[in-house]
Amino acid sequence: MAAEMKEFIKENGSLVIGQYTIEQVYAGMKGMVGMVTETSKLDPEEGIRFRGYSIPELRVKLPKAPGGSEPLPEGIFYLMLIGELPTEEDVVMVSNAWARRSNVPKHVFDMLDELPKNTHPMTQFSAAILALQTESVFAAAYRKGMNKKDYWDSMYEDVMNLIARLPRVAAYIYRRAYKNSVHIEPDPKLDWGANFAHMLGYDDYDMKRLMRLYLTIHADHEGGNVSAHATHLVGSALSDAYLSFASGMNGLAGPLHGLANQEVVRWIMDLRDHYKGAMPTKAQIKEYVIQTMNEGKVVPGYGHAVLRKTDPRFTAQMEFALKYMPDDENCKIVHMLYEVVPEYLSTIQKIKNPWPNVDAHSGALLIHYGMVEYDFYTVLFGVSRALGVLASLLWDRALGNPLERPGSVTSEWMKGQAEKAHA
Ligand code: CMX
C-alpha cells in the first residue's frame, strides 16, 4: 500500500482539492482537509463509518461473544487495522494475543500508588501510559539503529502491547481510587471487554454486554478530533506509541471532548438536586438549560464540531437503554433531554449542531449497572479510543508518513492578506 500511495501522490499530487477562508483558520481549522486517516470517516449527516460500515451495520456484522448481542471490540480493531470484517477466528486470535501481552510492569503500579488518591483518573491514566513507555519496542529499536522500512514492525509490537495493557492499568486506577485498592487479577479466558469489566469489579453479564458495546462505539471518529489528531501529530515526530497515545489522552481529558461524559452526569445530578430529586418535567428541564446558558456554560453532551444530526453512537446507546433498562430514571431524563434540548438550542443561531453526541448517554447506562464514579468515565472512553488512534498510528508508520508541520501566521500577516484582497 505504501508504494501504491507514493504512485498516487506522484500522479495526482498537484490537484487542488479545496480552498479555505480566514474565518476557518481562526475557528479551529474546522472543515479544512488536512490529513488522511484510513480507519474511519465521519459524515456530518450520517455519522461515523468504520472502513465504510455504519454503527447499526457493525452491531449486526461484527462477531459477538458466544450468546452475546453486542460486537466484540477486538472485531472493530481488526476491521480498522486490516480493512476487512473479521471472522470469529480472527477475533479470538486478537483476544488471545492481547491476553498474552497484558502484563503490566510493577513500576507502573508503584508510580500510581505514589500519586495523591484524588488525582483525576485521566491524569493518572496519562501518567501510567508514560510510565509504561519503558517497554517501548520501537524506542529501543530506534536507539539501536533501525532501517525506516522496519518502523512498522516494532510499532506493531508497541500498539498490540499497549492496547493489551490498558484495561489492567485503568482497572487499577479505578479500584485504587474507589474500592480501597482491592485489586482484581485478570482472567485470561475472558475477551478484552469482559475481562476489563471483571477487573473493574463488574462480573455480571449485563455490564460485560454494555462494556463490549461501549468499547466498540467509542473507538474512532476519523482523524481530526483532538485525541486522534494529538496522537497522530506527536507520532509524526517518530515518538513511540506510548508517548503519542498519552498526548491523545491529555486531549481527551478536556471538557469539550471526552471529559464531557462525566460533565453530562454531573449536570444531570445538579439538575435533579435543583428539583429536589423529583423527576423533572420538560418545562423544568428547559428552564435549567436556559439557566446553564445564561451562566455562560455549555450544555454538555450536545453539539459537535462536524456532526449536524443526532450522533448514531447516542442512538445505539438509547436503543440499548430502551431494551435493557426501560424504567431507569436517569435514562428517562436523558431521553427527555433529547426531546427538549435540540428544540431549544436550535433557536440559538450561533450553535451549528443542537443534537446530542456520544457523551449525552453513556453515563446513565454506567450508573444503572452500579458504576457511579463519574470522574472515571473518560478513562473508559480512552481505553476504547486506543483502538482507533493506535491502528491509525500503525498505518502512519507503515506508510512512512512524514513529520506534520502546518504553517502558522500572525494576525498582522492576515491583515496584510485582507488589505491586498480589498485593494
Ligand atoms: N451548549 C452551549 N453552547 C454551545 C453548545 C452547547 N452544547 N455547543 C456549541 N455552543 C456554542 C459554542 O460554545 C460557540 O459559542 P461562542 O461562539 O460563544 O464561543 C458557538 O455555540 C458555536 O459553536 P459550534 O460552532 O456550534 O461548535 P464548535 O465546533 O465550536 O464546538 C463542541 C463543538 C462539541 C465543543 C460544542 O458543541 C460544545 O461545547 N458542546 C458541549 C461539550 C460536549 O458535549 N463535548 C463533547 C463532544 C463529543 C466528544 O468529543 O466527545
Coordinates of N, CA and C in Angstrom, one line a residue, residues 151-351:
Y151 N 10.2 0.3 10.7 CA 9.4 1.0 11.7 C 8.1 0.3 12.1
W152 N 7.5 -0.2 11.0 CA 6.1 -0.7 11.2 C 6.1 -1.9 12.1
D153 N 7.2 -2.8 12.0 CA 7.3 -4.0 12.8 C 7.3 -3.7 14.3
S154 N 8.2 -2.8 14.8 CA 8.3 -2.5 16.2 C 7.1 -1.7 16.7
M155 N 6.5 -0.9 15.8 CA 5.3 -0.1 16.1 C 4.2 -1.1 16.3
Y156 N 4.1 -2.2 15.5 CA 3.1 -3.2 15.7 C 3.1 -3.8 17.1
E157 N 4.4 -4.1 17.6 CA 4.6 -4.7 18.9 C 4.0 -3.7 20.0
D158 N 4.4 -2.4 19.8 CA 4.0 -1.4 20.8 C 2.5 -1.3 20.9
V159 N 1.9 -1.2 19.7 CA 0.4 -1.0 19.6 C -0.3 -2.1 20.3
M160 N 0.1 -3.3 19.9 CA -0.6 -4.5 20.5 C -0.4 -4.6 22.0
N161 N 0.9 -4.4 22.4 CA 1.2 -4.5 23.9 C 0.4 -3.4 24.7
L162 N 0.4 -2.2 24.1 CA -0.2 -1.1 24.8 C -1.7 -1.3 24.9
I163 N -2.4 -1.7 23.9 CA -3.8 -2.0 23.9 C -4.1 -3.1 25.0
A164 N -3.3 -4.1 24.9 CA -3.4 -5.2 25.8 C -3.3 -4.8 27.3
R165 N -2.5 -3.8 27.6 CA -2.2 -3.4 29.0 C -3.2 -2.4 29.5
L166 N -3.9 -1.7 28.6 CA -4.7 -0.5 29.1 C -5.8 -0.9 30.1
P167 N -6.6 -2.0 29.8 CA -7.6 -2.3 30.8 C -7.1 -2.6 32.2
R168 N -5.9 -3.3 32.3 CA -5.4 -3.5 33.6 C -5.0 -2.2 34.3
V169 N -4.4 -1.3 33.6 CA -4.0 -0.1 34.2 C -5.2 0.7 34.6
A170 N -6.2 0.8 33.7 CA -7.4 1.6 34.0 C -8.2 1.0 35.2
A171 N -8.2 -0.4 35.3 CA -8.9 -1.0 36.4 C -8.2 -0.8 37.7
Y172 N -6.8 -0.7 37.6 CA -6.0 -0.5 38.8 C -6.4 1.0 39.4
I173 N -6.5 1.9 38.4 CA -6.8 3.3 38.8 C -8.1 3.4 39.5
Y174 N -9.1 2.7 38.9 CA -10.5 2.7 39.4 C -10.5 2.0 40.8
R175 N -9.9 0.8 41.0 CA -10.0 0.1 42.3 C -9.2 0.9 43.4
R176 N -8.1 1.5 43.0 CA -7.4 2.3 43.9 C -8.1 3.5 44.4
A177 N -8.8 4.2 43.5 CA -9.5 5.4 43.9 C -10.8 5.2 44.6
Y178 N -11.5 4.1 44.2 CA -12.9 4.0 44.7 C -13.2 2.7 45.5
K179 N -12.2 1.7 45.4 CA -12.5 0.4 46.0 C -11.4 0.0 47.0
N180 N -10.9 1.0 47.7 CA -9.9 0.7 48.8 C -8.7 -0.1 48.3
S181 N -8.3 0.1 47.1 CA -7.1 -0.6 46.5 C -7.3 -2.1 46.6
V182 N -8.5 -2.6 46.6 CA -8.6 -4.1 46.5 C -8.7 -4.4 45.0
H183 N -7.5 -5.0 44.5 CA -7.4 -5.2 43.1 C -7.8 -6.6 42.6
I184 N -8.2 -6.7 41.4 CA -8.7 -8.0 40.9 C -7.8 -8.4 39.7
E185 N -7.3 -9.7 39.8 CA -6.5 -10.2 38.8 C -7.2 -10.4 37.5
P186 N -6.5 -10.3 36.4 CA -7.2 -10.5 35.1 C -7.6 -12.0 34.9
D187 N -8.6 -12.2 34.1 CA -9.0 -13.6 33.8 C -8.7 -13.8 32.3
P188 N -7.6 -14.5 32.0 CA -7.2 -14.6 30.6 C -8.2 -15.4 29.7
K189 N -9.2 -16.0 30.3 CA -10.1 -16.8 29.5 C -11.2 -15.8 28.9
L190 N -11.3 -14.6 29.5 CA -12.3 -13.7 29.0 C -11.9 -12.9 27.9
D191 N -12.8 -12.4 27.0 CA -12.5 -11.5 26.0 C -12.0 -10.1 26.6
W192 N -11.5 -9.2 25.8 CA -10.8 -8.0 26.2 C -11.8 -7.1 27.0
G193 N -13.0 -6.9 26.5 CA -14.0 -6.1 27.1 C -14.6 -6.7 28.4
A194 N -14.9 -8.0 28.4 CA -15.4 -8.7 29.5 C -14.4 -8.8 30.6
N195 N -13.1 -9.0 30.2 CA -12.0 -9.0 31.2 C -11.9 -7.6 31.9
F196 N -12.0 -6.6 31.1 CA -12.0 -5.2 31.7 C -13.1 -5.0 32.7
A197 N -14.3 -5.4 32.4 CA -15.4 -5.3 33.3 C -15.1 -6.1 34.6
H198 N -14.6 -7.3 34.4 CA -14.2 -8.2 35.5 C -13.2 -7.5 36.4
M199 N -12.1 -6.9 35.8 CA -11.1 -6.3 36.7 C -11.6 -5.1 37.4
L200 N -12.6 -4.4 36.7 CA -13.2 -3.2 37.4 C -14.0 -3.7 38.6
G201 N -14.5 -4.9 38.6 CA -15.3 -5.5 39.7 C -16.7 -5.7 39.3
Y202 N -17.0 -5.7 38.0 CA -18.4 -5.9 37.5 C -18.4 -7.2 36.7
D203 N -18.8 -8.3 37.5 CA -18.8 -9.6 36.8 C -20.2 -10.0 36.3
D204 N -21.2 -9.2 36.5 CA -22.5 -9.6 35.9 C -22.5 -9.5 34.4
Y205 N -23.3 -10.3 33.8 CA -23.3 -10.4 32.3 C -23.7 -9.0 31.7
D206 N -24.7 -8.3 32.4 CA -25.2 -7.1 31.8 C -24.1 -6.1 31.6
M207 N -23.2 -5.9 32.6 CA -22.2 -4.9 32.5 C -21.2 -5.3 31.4
K208 N -20.9 -6.6 31.3 CA -20.0 -7.1 30.2 C -20.6 -6.7 28.8
R209 N -21.9 -6.9 28.7 CA -22.5 -6.6 27.4 C -22.4 -5.2 27.1
L210 N -22.7 -4.3 28.1 CA -22.5 -2.9 27.9 C -21.1 -2.5 27.6
M211 N -20.1 -3.1 28.3 CA -18.7 -2.7 28.1 C -18.3 -3.1 26.6
R212 N -18.8 -4.2 26.1 CA -18.5 -4.5 24.7 C -19.0 -3.5 23.7
L213 N -20.2 -3.0 24.0 CA -20.8 -2.0 23.1 C -20.1 -0.7 23.3
Y214 N -19.8 -0.3 24.5 CA -19.2 0.9 24.8 C -17.8 1.0 24.2
L215 N -17.0 -0.1 24.3 CA -15.6 -0.1 23.8 C -15.6 -0.1 22.3
T216 N -16.7 -0.6 21.7 CA -16.8 -0.6 20.2 C -17.1 0.8 19.7
I217 N -18.2 1.4 20.2 CA -18.6 2.7 19.6 C -17.8 3.9 19.9
H218 N -16.9 3.8 20.9 CA -16.1 5.0 21.2 C -14.7 4.9 20.5
A219 N -14.5 3.9 19.7 CA -13.1 3.5 19.2 C -12.5 4.5 18.3
D220 N -13.3 5.2 17.5 CA -12.7 6.1 16.5 C -13.7 7.1 16.0
H221 N -13.2 8.3 15.5 CA -14.2 9.3 15.0 C -13.4 10.1 14.0
E222 N -12.9 9.5 13.0 CA -11.9 10.0 12.0 C -10.7 10.7 12.6
G223 N -9.9 11.4 11.8 CA -8.6 11.8 12.3 C -8.5 13.2 13.0
G224 N -9.5 14.0 12.7 CA -9.3 15.4 13.2 C -9.7 15.8 14.6
N225 N -10.4 14.8 15.3 CA -10.8 15.1 16.7 C -9.6 15.2 17.5
V226 N -9.7 15.9 18.7 CA -8.5 16.2 19.4 C -7.6 15.0 19.8
S227 N -8.3 13.9 20.3 CA -7.5 12.8 20.8 C -6.8 12.1 19.6
A228 N -7.5 12.0 18.5 CA -6.9 11.3 17.3 C -5.8 12.2 16.7
H229 N -6.1 13.5 16.6 CA -5.1 14.4 16.0 C -3.9 14.5 16.8
A230 N -4.1 14.6 18.1 CA -2.9 14.7 19.0 C -2.0 13.5 18.9
T231 N -2.6 12.3 18.9 CA -1.8 11.1 18.8 C -1.1 11.1 17.5
H232 N -1.7 11.4 16.4 CA -1.1 11.4 15.1 C 0.0 12.4 15.0
L233 N -0.3 13.6 15.5 CA 0.7 14.7 15.4 C 2.0 14.3 16.2
V234 N 1.8 13.9 17.4 CA 3.0 13.6 18.2 C 3.7 12.4 17.6
G235 N 2.9 11.4 17.1 CA 3.5 10.3 16.4 C 4.3 10.6 15.2
S236 N 4.0 11.8 14.5 CA 4.7 12.2 13.3 C 6.1 12.6 13.6
A237 N 6.4 12.8 14.9 CA 7.8 13.1 15.2 C 8.6 11.8 15.5
L238 N 8.0 10.7 15.2 CA 8.5 9.3 15.5 C 8.5 9.1 17.0
S239 N 7.8 9.8 17.7 CA 7.6 9.4 19.1 C 6.9 8.1 19.1
D240 N 7.2 7.2 20.1 CA 6.6 5.9 20.1 C 5.1 5.9 20.5
A241 N 4.5 4.7 20.4 CA 3.0 4.6 20.7 C 2.7 5.1 22.1
Y242 N 3.5 4.9 23.1 CA 3.2 5.3 24.5 C 3.2 6.8 24.6
L243 N 4.2 7.5 24.0 CA 4.3 8.9 24.1 C 3.2 9.6 23.3
S244 N 2.9 9.0 22.1 CA 1.9 9.6 21.2 C 0.5 9.4 21.9
F245 N 0.2 8.2 22.4 CA -1.1 8.0 22.9 C -1.4 8.8 24.2
A246 N -0.4 8.9 25.0 CA -0.5 9.8 26.2 C -1.0 11.2 25.8
S247 N -0.4 11.7 24.7 CA -0.8 13.1 24.3 C -2.3 13.1 23.9
G248 N -2.7 12.0 23.2 CA -4.1 11.9 22.8 C -5.0 11.9 24.0
M249 N -4.6 11.2 25.0 CA -5.4 11.1 26.3 C -5.5 12.4 27.0
N250 N -4.4 13.2 26.9 CA -4.4 14.6 27.6 C -5.5 15.4 26.9
G251 N -5.6 15.2 25.6 CA -6.7 16.0 24.8 C -8.1 15.4 25.1
L252 N -8.2 14.1 25.2 CA -9.5 13.5 25.6 C -10.0 14.0 26.9
A253 N -9.0 14.4 27.8 CA -9.4 14.8 29.2 C -10.0 16.2 29.2
G254 N -10.1 16.9 28.1 CA -10.7 18.2 28.1 C -12.2 18.2 28.1
P255 N -12.9 19.1 28.8 CA -14.4 19.1 28.8 C -15.1 19.3 27.5
L256 N -14.4 19.8 26.5 CA -15.1 20.0 25.2 C -15.0 18.7 24.4
H257 N -14.2 17.7 24.9 CA -14.0 16.5 24.2 C -14.5 15.3 25.1
G258 N -13.6 14.4 25.5 CA -14.1 13.2 26.2 C -14.6 13.4 27.6
L259 N -14.1 14.5 28.3 CA -14.5 14.7 29.7 C -16.0 15.1 29.7
A260 N -16.5 15.4 28.6 CA -18.0 15.8 28.5 C -18.8 14.6 29.1
N261 N -18.3 13.3 29.0 CA -19.2 12.2 29.5 C -19.3 12.3 31.0
Q262 N -18.3 12.8 31.8 CA -18.5 13.0 33.2 C -19.3 14.3 33.5
E263 N -19.1 15.3 32.6 CA -19.8 16.6 32.8 C -21.3 16.4 32.6
V264 N -21.7 15.5 31.7 CA -23.1 15.3 31.5 C -23.8 14.7 32.8
V265 N -23.1 13.8 33.4 CA -23.7 13.1 34.6 C -23.7 14.2 35.7
R266 N -22.6 14.9 35.9 CA -22.6 15.9 36.9 C -23.8 16.9 36.7
W267 N -24.0 17.3 35.5 CA -25.0 18.3 35.1 C -26.4 17.7 35.4
I268 N -26.6 16.4 35.1 CA -27.9 15.8 35.4 C -28.1 15.7 36.9
M269 N -27.1 15.3 37.6 CA -27.2 15.2 39.1 C -27.6 16.6 39.7
D270 N -26.9 17.7 39.2 CA -27.2 19.0 39.6 C -28.7 19.4 39.3
L271 N -29.1 19.0 38.1 CA -30.5 19.3 37.7 C -31.4 18.6 38.6
R272 N -31.1 17.3 39.0 CA -32.0 16.6 39.9 C -32.0 17.2 41.3
D273 N -30.8 17.6 41.8 CA -30.8 18.3 43.1 C -31.6 19.6 43.0
H274 N -31.5 20.3 41.9 CA -32.2 21.6 41.8 C -33.7 21.4 42.0
Y275 N -34.2 20.2 41.5 CA -35.6 20.0 41.6 C -35.9 18.9 42.7
K276 N -35.0 19.0 43.7 CA -35.1 18.2 45.0 C -35.3 16.7 44.7
G277 N -34.6 16.2 43.7 CA -34.6 14.7 43.5 C -35.9 14.2 42.7
A278 N -36.9 15.0 42.6 CA -38.1 14.5 41.8 C -37.8 14.5 40.3
M279 N -38.5 13.6 39.6 CA -38.4 13.6 38.2 C -38.7 15.0 37.6
P280 N -37.8 15.7 36.9 CA -38.1 17.0 36.4 C -39.1 16.9 35.2
T281 N -39.9 17.9 35.0 CA -40.8 18.0 33.9 C -40.0 18.6 32.7
K282 N -40.6 18.5 31.5 CA -39.9 19.0 30.3 C -39.7 20.6 30.5
A283 N -40.7 21.2 31.1 CA -40.6 22.7 31.3 C -39.5 23.0 32.2
Q284 N -39.3 22.2 33.3 CA -38.2 22.4 34.2 C -36.9 22.2 33.6
I285 N -36.8 21.2 32.7 CA -35.6 20.9 32.0 C -35.2 22.1 31.2
K286 N -36.2 22.6 30.5 CA -35.9 23.7 29.6 C -35.4 24.9 30.4
E287 N -36.0 25.1 31.5 CA -35.6 26.2 32.4 C -34.2 26.1 32.9
Y288 N -33.8 24.8 33.2 CA -32.5 24.6 33.7 C -31.4 24.7 32.5
V289 N -31.8 24.3 31.3 CA -30.9 24.5 30.2 C -30.7 26.0 29.9
I290 N -31.7 26.8 30.0 CA -31.6 28.3 29.8 C -30.7 28.9 30.9
Q291 N -30.9 28.4 32.2 CA -30.0 28.9 33.3 C -28.6 28.5 33.0
T292 N -28.3 27.3 32.5 CA -26.9 26.9 32.2 C -26.3 27.9 31.2
M293 N -27.1 28.1 30.1 CA -26.6 29.0 29.1 C -26.4 30.4 29.6
N294 N -27.3 30.9 30.4 CA -27.2 32.3 31.0 C -26.0 32.4 31.9
E295 N -25.6 31.3 32.5 CA -24.3 31.3 33.3 C -23.1 31.3 32.5
G296 N -23.2 31.3 31.1 CA -22.1 31.3 30.2 C -21.4 29.9 30.1
K297 N -22.2 28.8 30.4 CA -21.6 27.5 30.3 C -22.2 26.8 29.1
V298 N -21.6 25.6 28.7 CA -22.2 24.8 27.6 C -23.1 23.8 28.2
V299 N -24.0 23.3 27.4 CA -24.9 22.2 27.8 C -24.1 20.9 27.4
P300 N -23.5 20.2 28.4 CA -22.7 19.1 28.0 C -23.4 18.0 27.3
G301 N -22.7 17.3 26.3 CA -23.4 16.2 25.6 C -24.1 16.7 24.4
Y302 N -24.2 18.0 24.1 CA -24.9 18.5 22.9 C -23.9 19.3 22.1
G303 N -24.1 19.2 20.8 CA -23.3 19.9 19.8 C -22.1 19.1 19.3
H304 N -21.6 19.4 18.2 CA -20.4 18.7 17.7 C -19.7 19.6 16.6
A305 N -18.4 19.4 16.5 CA -17.7 20.2 15.5 C -17.9 19.8 14.1
V306 N -18.4 18.5 13.9 CA -18.6 18.0 12.5 C -20.0 17.6 12.3
L307 N -20.5 16.8 13.2 CA -21.9 16.2 13.1 C -23.0 17.3 13.0
R308 N -24.0 17.1 12.2 CA -25.1 18.0 12.1 C -26.4 17.3 12.4
K309 N -26.4 16.1 12.9 CA -27.6 15.3 13.2 C -27.3 14.6 14.5
T310 N -28.3 13.9 15.0 CA -28.1 13.0 16.2 C -27.0 12.1 16.0
D311 N -26.1 12.0 16.9 CA -24.9 11.1 16.8 C -25.4 9.6 16.8
P312 N -25.1 8.8 15.8 CA -25.6 7.4 15.9 C -25.0 6.6 17.1
R313 N -24.0 7.1 17.7 CA -23.5 6.5 18.9 C -24.4 6.8 20.1
F314 N -25.1 7.9 20.0 CA -26.1 8.2 21.0 C -27.3 7.3 20.8
T315 N -27.7 7.2 19.5 CA -28.9 6.3 19.2 C -28.6 4.9 19.6
A316 N -27.4 4.4 19.4 CA -27.1 3.0 19.7 C -27.3 2.8 21.3
Q317 N -26.9 3.8 22.0 CA -27.0 3.7 23.5 C -28.4 3.8 23.9
M318 N -29.2 4.7 23.2 CA -30.6 4.9 23.6 C -31.4 3.5 23.3
E319 N -31.0 2.9 22.2 CA -31.7 1.6 21.9 C -31.3 0.6 23.0
F320 N -30.1 0.6 23.4 CA -29.6 -0.3 24.5 C -30.4 -0.1 25.7
A321 N -30.6 1.2 26.1 CA -31.3 1.6 27.3 C -32.8 1.1 27.2
L322 N -33.4 1.4 26.1 CA -34.8 1.1 26.0 C -35.0 -0.4 26.0
K323 N -34.0 -1.2 25.6 CA -34.1 -2.7 25.6 C -33.9 -3.3 27.0
Y324 N -32.8 -2.8 27.6 CA -32.4 -3.5 28.8 C -32.7 -2.7 30.1
M325 N -33.1 -1.5 30.1 CA -33.4 -0.7 31.3 C -34.5 0.3 31.1
P326 N -35.6 -0.2 30.5 CA -36.7 0.8 30.1 C -37.2 1.7 31.2
D327 N -37.0 1.2 32.5 CA -37.6 2.0 33.6 C -36.6 2.9 34.3
D328 N -35.4 2.9 33.8 CA -34.3 3.6 34.6 C -34.6 5.1 34.6
E329 N -34.5 5.7 35.7 CA -34.9 7.2 35.8 C -33.9 8.1 35.1
N330 N -32.6 7.8 35.3 CA -31.6 8.7 34.6 C -31.7 8.6 33.1
C331 N -31.9 7.3 32.6 CA -32.1 7.2 31.2 C -33.3 7.9 30.7
K332 N -34.4 7.9 31.5 CA -35.6 8.6 31.2 C -35.3 10.1 31.0
I333 N -34.5 10.6 32.0 CA -34.1 12.1 31.9 C -33.3 12.3 30.7
V334 N -32.4 11.4 30.4 CA -31.6 11.6 29.1 C -32.5 11.7 27.9
H335 N -33.5 10.8 27.9 CA -34.4 10.8 26.7 C -35.3 12.0 26.7
M336 N -35.7 12.6 27.9 CA -36.5 13.8 28.0 C -35.6 15.0 27.5
L337 N -34.3 14.9 27.9 CA -33.4 16.0 27.4 C -33.4 16.0 25.9
Y338 N -33.4 14.8 25.3 CA -33.3 14.7 23.8 C -34.6 15.3 23.2
E339 N -35.7 15.3 23.9 CA -36.9 15.9 23.4 C -36.9 17.5 23.6
V340 N -36.1 17.9 24.6 CA -36.2 19.4 24.9 C -35.0 20.1 24.4
V341 N -33.8 19.6 24.6 CA -32.6 20.4 24.3 C -32.4 20.8 22.8
P342 N -32.5 19.9 21.9 CA -32.3 20.3 20.5 C -33.3 21.4 20.1
E343 N -34.5 21.2 20.5 CA -35.5 22.2 20.1 C -35.1 23.6 20.6
Y344 N -34.6 23.6 21.9 CA -34.2 25.0 22.4 C -32.8 25.4 21.8
L345 N -31.8 24.6 21.7 CA -30.5 25.0 21.2 C -30.7 25.5 19.7
S346 N -31.6 24.9 19.0 CA -31.7 25.3 17.5 C -32.3 26.7 17.4
T347 N -32.8 27.3 18.5 CA -33.2 28.7 18.4 C -32.0 29.6 18.6
I348 N -30.9 29.1 19.0 CA -29.7 30.0 19.2 C -28.9 29.9 17.9
Q349 N -28.8 31.0 17.2 CA -28.3 31.0 15.9 C -26.8 30.5 15.8
K350 N -26.0 30.9 16.7 CA -24.6 30.6 16.6 C -24.3 29.1 16.8
I351 N -25.2 28.3 17.4 CA -24.9 26.9 17.6 C -25.2 26.1 16.3

